[in-house]
mmCIF file of C-alpha atoms and ligand atoms in Angstrom:
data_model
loop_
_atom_site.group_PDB
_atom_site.id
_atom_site.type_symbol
_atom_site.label_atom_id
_atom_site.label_comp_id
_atom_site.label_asym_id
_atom_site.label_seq_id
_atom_site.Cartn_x
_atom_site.Cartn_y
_atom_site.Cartn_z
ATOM 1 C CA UNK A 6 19.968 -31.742 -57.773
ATOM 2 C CA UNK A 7 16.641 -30.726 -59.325
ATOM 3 C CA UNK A 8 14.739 -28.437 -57.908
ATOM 4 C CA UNK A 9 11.124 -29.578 -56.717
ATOM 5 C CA UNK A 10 7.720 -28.026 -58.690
ATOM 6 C CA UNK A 11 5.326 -26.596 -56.612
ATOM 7 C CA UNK A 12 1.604 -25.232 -58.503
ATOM 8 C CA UNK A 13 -0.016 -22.909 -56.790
ATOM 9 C CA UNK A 14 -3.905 -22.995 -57.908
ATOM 10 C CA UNK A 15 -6.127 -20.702 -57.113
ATOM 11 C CA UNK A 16 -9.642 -18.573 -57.751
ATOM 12 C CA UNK A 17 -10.455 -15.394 -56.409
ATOM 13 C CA UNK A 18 -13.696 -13.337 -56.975
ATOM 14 C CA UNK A 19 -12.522 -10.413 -55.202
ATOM 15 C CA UNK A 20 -9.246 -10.657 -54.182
ATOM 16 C CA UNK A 21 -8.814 -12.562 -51.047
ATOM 17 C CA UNK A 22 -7.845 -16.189 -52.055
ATOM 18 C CA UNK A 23 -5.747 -14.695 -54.049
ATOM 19 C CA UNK A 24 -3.883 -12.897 -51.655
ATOM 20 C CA UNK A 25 -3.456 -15.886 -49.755
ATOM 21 C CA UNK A 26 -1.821 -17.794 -52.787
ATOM 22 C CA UNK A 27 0.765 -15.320 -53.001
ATOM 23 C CA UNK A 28 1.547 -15.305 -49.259
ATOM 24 C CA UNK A 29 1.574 -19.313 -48.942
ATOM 25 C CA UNK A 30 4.202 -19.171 -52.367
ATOM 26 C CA UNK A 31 6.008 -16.637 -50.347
ATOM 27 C CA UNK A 32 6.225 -18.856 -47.784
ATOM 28 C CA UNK A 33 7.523 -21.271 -50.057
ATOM 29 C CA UNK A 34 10.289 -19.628 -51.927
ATOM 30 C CA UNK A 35 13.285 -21.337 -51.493
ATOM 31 C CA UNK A 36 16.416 -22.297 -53.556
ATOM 32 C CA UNK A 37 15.006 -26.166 -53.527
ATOM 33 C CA UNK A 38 11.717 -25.185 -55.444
ATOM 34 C CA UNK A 39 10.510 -23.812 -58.451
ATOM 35 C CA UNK A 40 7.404 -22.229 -57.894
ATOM 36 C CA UNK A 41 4.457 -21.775 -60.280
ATOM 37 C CA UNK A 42 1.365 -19.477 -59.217
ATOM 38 C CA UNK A 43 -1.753 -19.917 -61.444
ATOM 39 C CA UNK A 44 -5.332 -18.766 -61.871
ATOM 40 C CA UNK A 45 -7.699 -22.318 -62.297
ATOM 41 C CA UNK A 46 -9.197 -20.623 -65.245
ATOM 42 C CA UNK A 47 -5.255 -20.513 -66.924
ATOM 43 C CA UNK A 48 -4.254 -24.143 -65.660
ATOM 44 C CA UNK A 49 -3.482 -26.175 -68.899
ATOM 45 C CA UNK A 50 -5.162 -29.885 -66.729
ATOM 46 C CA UNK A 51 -2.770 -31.943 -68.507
ATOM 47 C CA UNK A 52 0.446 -30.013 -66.818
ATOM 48 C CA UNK A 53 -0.519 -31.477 -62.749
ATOM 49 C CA UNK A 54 1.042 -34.679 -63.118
ATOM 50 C CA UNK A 55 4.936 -32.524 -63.311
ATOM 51 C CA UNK A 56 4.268 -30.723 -60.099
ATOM 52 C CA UNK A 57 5.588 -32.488 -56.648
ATOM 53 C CA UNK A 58 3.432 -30.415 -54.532
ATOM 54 C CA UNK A 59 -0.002 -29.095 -55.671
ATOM 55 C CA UNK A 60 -1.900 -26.319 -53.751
ATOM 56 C CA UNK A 61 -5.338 -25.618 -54.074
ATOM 57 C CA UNK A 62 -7.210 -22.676 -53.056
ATOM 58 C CA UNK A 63 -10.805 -21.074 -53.533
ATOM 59 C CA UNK A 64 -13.517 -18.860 -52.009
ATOM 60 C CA UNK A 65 -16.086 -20.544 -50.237
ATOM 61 C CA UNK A 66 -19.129 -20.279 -52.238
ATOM 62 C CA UNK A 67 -22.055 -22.533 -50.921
ATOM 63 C CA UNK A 68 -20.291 -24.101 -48.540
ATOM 64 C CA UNK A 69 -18.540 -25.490 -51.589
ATOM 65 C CA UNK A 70 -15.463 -24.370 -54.091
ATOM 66 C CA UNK A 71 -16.274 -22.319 -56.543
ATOM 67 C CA UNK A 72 -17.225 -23.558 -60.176
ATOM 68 C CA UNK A 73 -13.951 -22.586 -61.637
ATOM 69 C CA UNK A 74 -11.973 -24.927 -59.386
ATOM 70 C CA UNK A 75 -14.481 -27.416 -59.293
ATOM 71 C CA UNK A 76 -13.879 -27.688 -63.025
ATOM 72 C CA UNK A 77 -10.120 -28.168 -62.568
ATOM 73 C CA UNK A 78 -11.149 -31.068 -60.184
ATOM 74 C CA UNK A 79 -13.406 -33.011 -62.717
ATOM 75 C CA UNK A 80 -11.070 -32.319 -65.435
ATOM 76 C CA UNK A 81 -8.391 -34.038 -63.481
ATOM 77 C CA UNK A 82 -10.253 -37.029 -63.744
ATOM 78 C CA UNK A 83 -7.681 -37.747 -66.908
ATOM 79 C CA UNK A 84 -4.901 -38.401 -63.916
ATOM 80 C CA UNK A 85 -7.684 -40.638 -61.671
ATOM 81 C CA UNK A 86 -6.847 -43.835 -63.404
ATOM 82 C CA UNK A 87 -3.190 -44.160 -63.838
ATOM 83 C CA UNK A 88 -2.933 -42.410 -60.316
ATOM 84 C CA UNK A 89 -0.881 -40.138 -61.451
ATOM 85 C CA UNK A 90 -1.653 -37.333 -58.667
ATOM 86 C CA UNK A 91 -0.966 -40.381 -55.935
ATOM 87 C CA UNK A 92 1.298 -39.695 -52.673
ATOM 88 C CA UNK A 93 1.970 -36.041 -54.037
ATOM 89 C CA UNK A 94 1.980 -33.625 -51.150
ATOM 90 C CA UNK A 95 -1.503 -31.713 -51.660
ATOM 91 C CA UNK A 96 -2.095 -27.986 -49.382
ATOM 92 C CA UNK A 97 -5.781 -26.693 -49.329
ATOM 93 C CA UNK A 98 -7.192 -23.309 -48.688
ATOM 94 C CA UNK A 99 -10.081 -21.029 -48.870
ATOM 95 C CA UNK A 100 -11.371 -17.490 -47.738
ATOM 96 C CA UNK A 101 -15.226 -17.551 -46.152
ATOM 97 C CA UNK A 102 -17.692 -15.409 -45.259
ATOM 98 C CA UNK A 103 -17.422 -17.542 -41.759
ATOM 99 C CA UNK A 104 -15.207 -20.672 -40.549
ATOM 100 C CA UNK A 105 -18.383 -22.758 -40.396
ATOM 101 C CA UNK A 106 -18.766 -22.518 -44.357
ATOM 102 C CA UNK A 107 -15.028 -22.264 -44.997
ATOM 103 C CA UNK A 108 -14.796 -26.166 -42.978
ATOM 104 C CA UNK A 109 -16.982 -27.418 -45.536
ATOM 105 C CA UNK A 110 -15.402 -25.923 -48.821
ATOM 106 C CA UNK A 111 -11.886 -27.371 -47.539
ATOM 107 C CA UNK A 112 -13.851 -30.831 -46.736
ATOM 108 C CA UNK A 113 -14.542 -30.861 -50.407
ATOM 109 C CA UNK A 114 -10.914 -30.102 -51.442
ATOM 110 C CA UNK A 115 -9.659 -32.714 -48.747
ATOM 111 C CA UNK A 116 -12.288 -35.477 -50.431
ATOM 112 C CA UNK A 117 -10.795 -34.698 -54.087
ATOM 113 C CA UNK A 118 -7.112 -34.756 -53.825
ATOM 114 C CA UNK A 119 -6.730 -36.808 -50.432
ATOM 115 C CA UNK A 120 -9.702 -39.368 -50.507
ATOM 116 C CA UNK A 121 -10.002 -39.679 -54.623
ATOM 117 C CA UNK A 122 -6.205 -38.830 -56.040
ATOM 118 C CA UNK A 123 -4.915 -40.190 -52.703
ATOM 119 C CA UNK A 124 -2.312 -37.503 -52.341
ATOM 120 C CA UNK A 125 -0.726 -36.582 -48.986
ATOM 121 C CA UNK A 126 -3.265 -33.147 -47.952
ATOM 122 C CA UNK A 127 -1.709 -31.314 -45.554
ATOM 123 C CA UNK A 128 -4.483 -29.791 -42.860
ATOM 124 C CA UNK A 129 -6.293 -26.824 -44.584
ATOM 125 C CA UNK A 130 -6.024 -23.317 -44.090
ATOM 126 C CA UNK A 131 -8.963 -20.963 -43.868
ATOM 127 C CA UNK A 132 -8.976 -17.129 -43.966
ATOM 128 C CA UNK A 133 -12.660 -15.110 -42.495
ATOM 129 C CA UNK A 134 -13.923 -11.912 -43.972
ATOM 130 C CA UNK A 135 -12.997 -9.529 -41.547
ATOM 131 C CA UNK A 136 -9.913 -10.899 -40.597
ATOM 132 C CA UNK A 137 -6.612 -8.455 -40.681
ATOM 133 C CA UNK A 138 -4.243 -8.845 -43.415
ATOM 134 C CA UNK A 139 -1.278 -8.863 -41.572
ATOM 135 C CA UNK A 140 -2.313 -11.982 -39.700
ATOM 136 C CA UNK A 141 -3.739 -13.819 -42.277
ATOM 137 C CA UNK A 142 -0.834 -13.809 -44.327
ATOM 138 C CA UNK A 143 1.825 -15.047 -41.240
ATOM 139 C CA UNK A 144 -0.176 -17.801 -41.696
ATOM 140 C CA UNK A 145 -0.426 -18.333 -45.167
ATOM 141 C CA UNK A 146 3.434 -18.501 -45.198
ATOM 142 C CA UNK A 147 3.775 -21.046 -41.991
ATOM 143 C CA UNK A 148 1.872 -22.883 -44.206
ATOM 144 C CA UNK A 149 3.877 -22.676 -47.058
ATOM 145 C CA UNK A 150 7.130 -23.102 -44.844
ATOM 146 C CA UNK A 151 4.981 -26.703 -43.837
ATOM 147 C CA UNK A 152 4.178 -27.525 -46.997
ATOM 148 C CA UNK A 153 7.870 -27.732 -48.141
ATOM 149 C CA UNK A 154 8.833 -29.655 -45.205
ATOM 150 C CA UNK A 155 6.152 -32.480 -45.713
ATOM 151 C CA UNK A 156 7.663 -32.823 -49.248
ATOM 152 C CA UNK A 157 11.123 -33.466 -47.705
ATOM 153 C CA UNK A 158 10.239 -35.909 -45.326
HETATM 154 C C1 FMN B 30 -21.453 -16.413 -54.745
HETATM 155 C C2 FMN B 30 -20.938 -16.320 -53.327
HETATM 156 C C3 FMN B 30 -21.268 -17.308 -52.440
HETATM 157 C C4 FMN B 30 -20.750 -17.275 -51.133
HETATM 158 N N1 FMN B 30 -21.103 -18.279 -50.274
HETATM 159 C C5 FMN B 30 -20.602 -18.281 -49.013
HETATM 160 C C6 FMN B 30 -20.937 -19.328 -48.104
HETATM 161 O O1 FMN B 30 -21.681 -20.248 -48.387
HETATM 162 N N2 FMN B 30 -20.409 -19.258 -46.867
HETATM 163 C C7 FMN B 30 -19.554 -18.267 -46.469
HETATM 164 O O2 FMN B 30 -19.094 -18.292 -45.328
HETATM 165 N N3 FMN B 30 -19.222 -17.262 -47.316
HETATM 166 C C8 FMN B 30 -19.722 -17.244 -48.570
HETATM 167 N N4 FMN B 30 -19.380 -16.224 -49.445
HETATM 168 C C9 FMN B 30 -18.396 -15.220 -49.025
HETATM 169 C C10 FMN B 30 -16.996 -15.513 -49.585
HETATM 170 O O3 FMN B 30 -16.594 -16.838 -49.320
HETATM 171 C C11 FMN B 30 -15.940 -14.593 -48.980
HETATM 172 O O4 FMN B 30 -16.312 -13.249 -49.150
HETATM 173 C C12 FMN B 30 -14.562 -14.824 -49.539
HETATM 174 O O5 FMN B 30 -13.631 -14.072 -48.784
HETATM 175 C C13 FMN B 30 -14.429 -14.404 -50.996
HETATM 176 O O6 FMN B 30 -13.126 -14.720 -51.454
HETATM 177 P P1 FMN B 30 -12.490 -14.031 -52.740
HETATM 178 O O7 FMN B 30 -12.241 -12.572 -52.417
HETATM 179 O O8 FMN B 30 -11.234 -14.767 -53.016
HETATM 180 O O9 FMN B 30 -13.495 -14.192 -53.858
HETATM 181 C C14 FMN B 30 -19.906 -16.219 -50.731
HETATM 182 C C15 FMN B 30 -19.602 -15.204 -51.659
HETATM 183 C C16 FMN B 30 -20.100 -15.255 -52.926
HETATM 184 C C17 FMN B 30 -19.751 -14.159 -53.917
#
């Protein structure tokens, strides 16, 4: 059997989102996957179509993602037409200044890949400043662990 491909996308300003991409493709690793962690700024737009799960994570900045993955989402506009992104499992994340904000910036993610590229978004995950390490990544991975088992139903 083939082994699923899972893309984990993220931006980080100072380190947080990315801490919780490595912890959620922790959470992930498993003989049935092949894993691929990626900075948005690195992502080569035309590659999304060959994963089977696509995760998405960014600070909240504005309430919003930040600019770098907001490009990544206009850019996959290419894949909007053929709906090529369509009934892919889809995981969504961000690290905010407070959950408020951090709602909104996974609204936004939820809106692009479940409401436009009509993937399958599994309920977002949000990290607060402040928040201890330890704990925030037990989560990340449950999340991963969920991520893989939405794919396999
Ligand atoms: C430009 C900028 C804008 C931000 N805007 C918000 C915001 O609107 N709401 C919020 O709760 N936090 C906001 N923050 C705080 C970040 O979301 C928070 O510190 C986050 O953990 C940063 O993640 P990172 O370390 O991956 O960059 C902002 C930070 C920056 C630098």
């Amino acid at each position: 059997m083939t082994s699923k491909r899972v893309l984990v996308l993220y931006y980080s300003g100072s380190g947080n989102t990315r801490k919780m991409a490595k912890a959620i493709a922790e959470g992930m690793r498993s003989t049935a996957v092949e894993i691929t962690l990626e900075e948005a700024e690195r992502l080569d737009i035309s590659s999304l179509p060959n994963y089977d799960i696509i995760v998405m994570g960014s600070p909240t900045y504005f309430s919003n993602v930040s600019w770098q993955m907001k490009k990544v989402i206009d850019e996959s506009i290419v894949h909007y037409g053929g709906g090529k992104l369509k009934g892919k499992v889809a995981g969504i994340f961000t690290s905010a200044g407070t959950s408020r904000d951090g709602k909104d910036c996974l609204k936004m993610l939820e809106l692009a890949l479940g409401f436009h590229h009509k993937m399958k978004v599994v309920e977002g995950i949000l990290r607060v400043d402040g928040e201890s390490d330890r704990e925030v990544e037990k989560r990340c991975q449950e999340y991963g662990k969920r991520l893989l088992k939405e794919m396999e139903r």
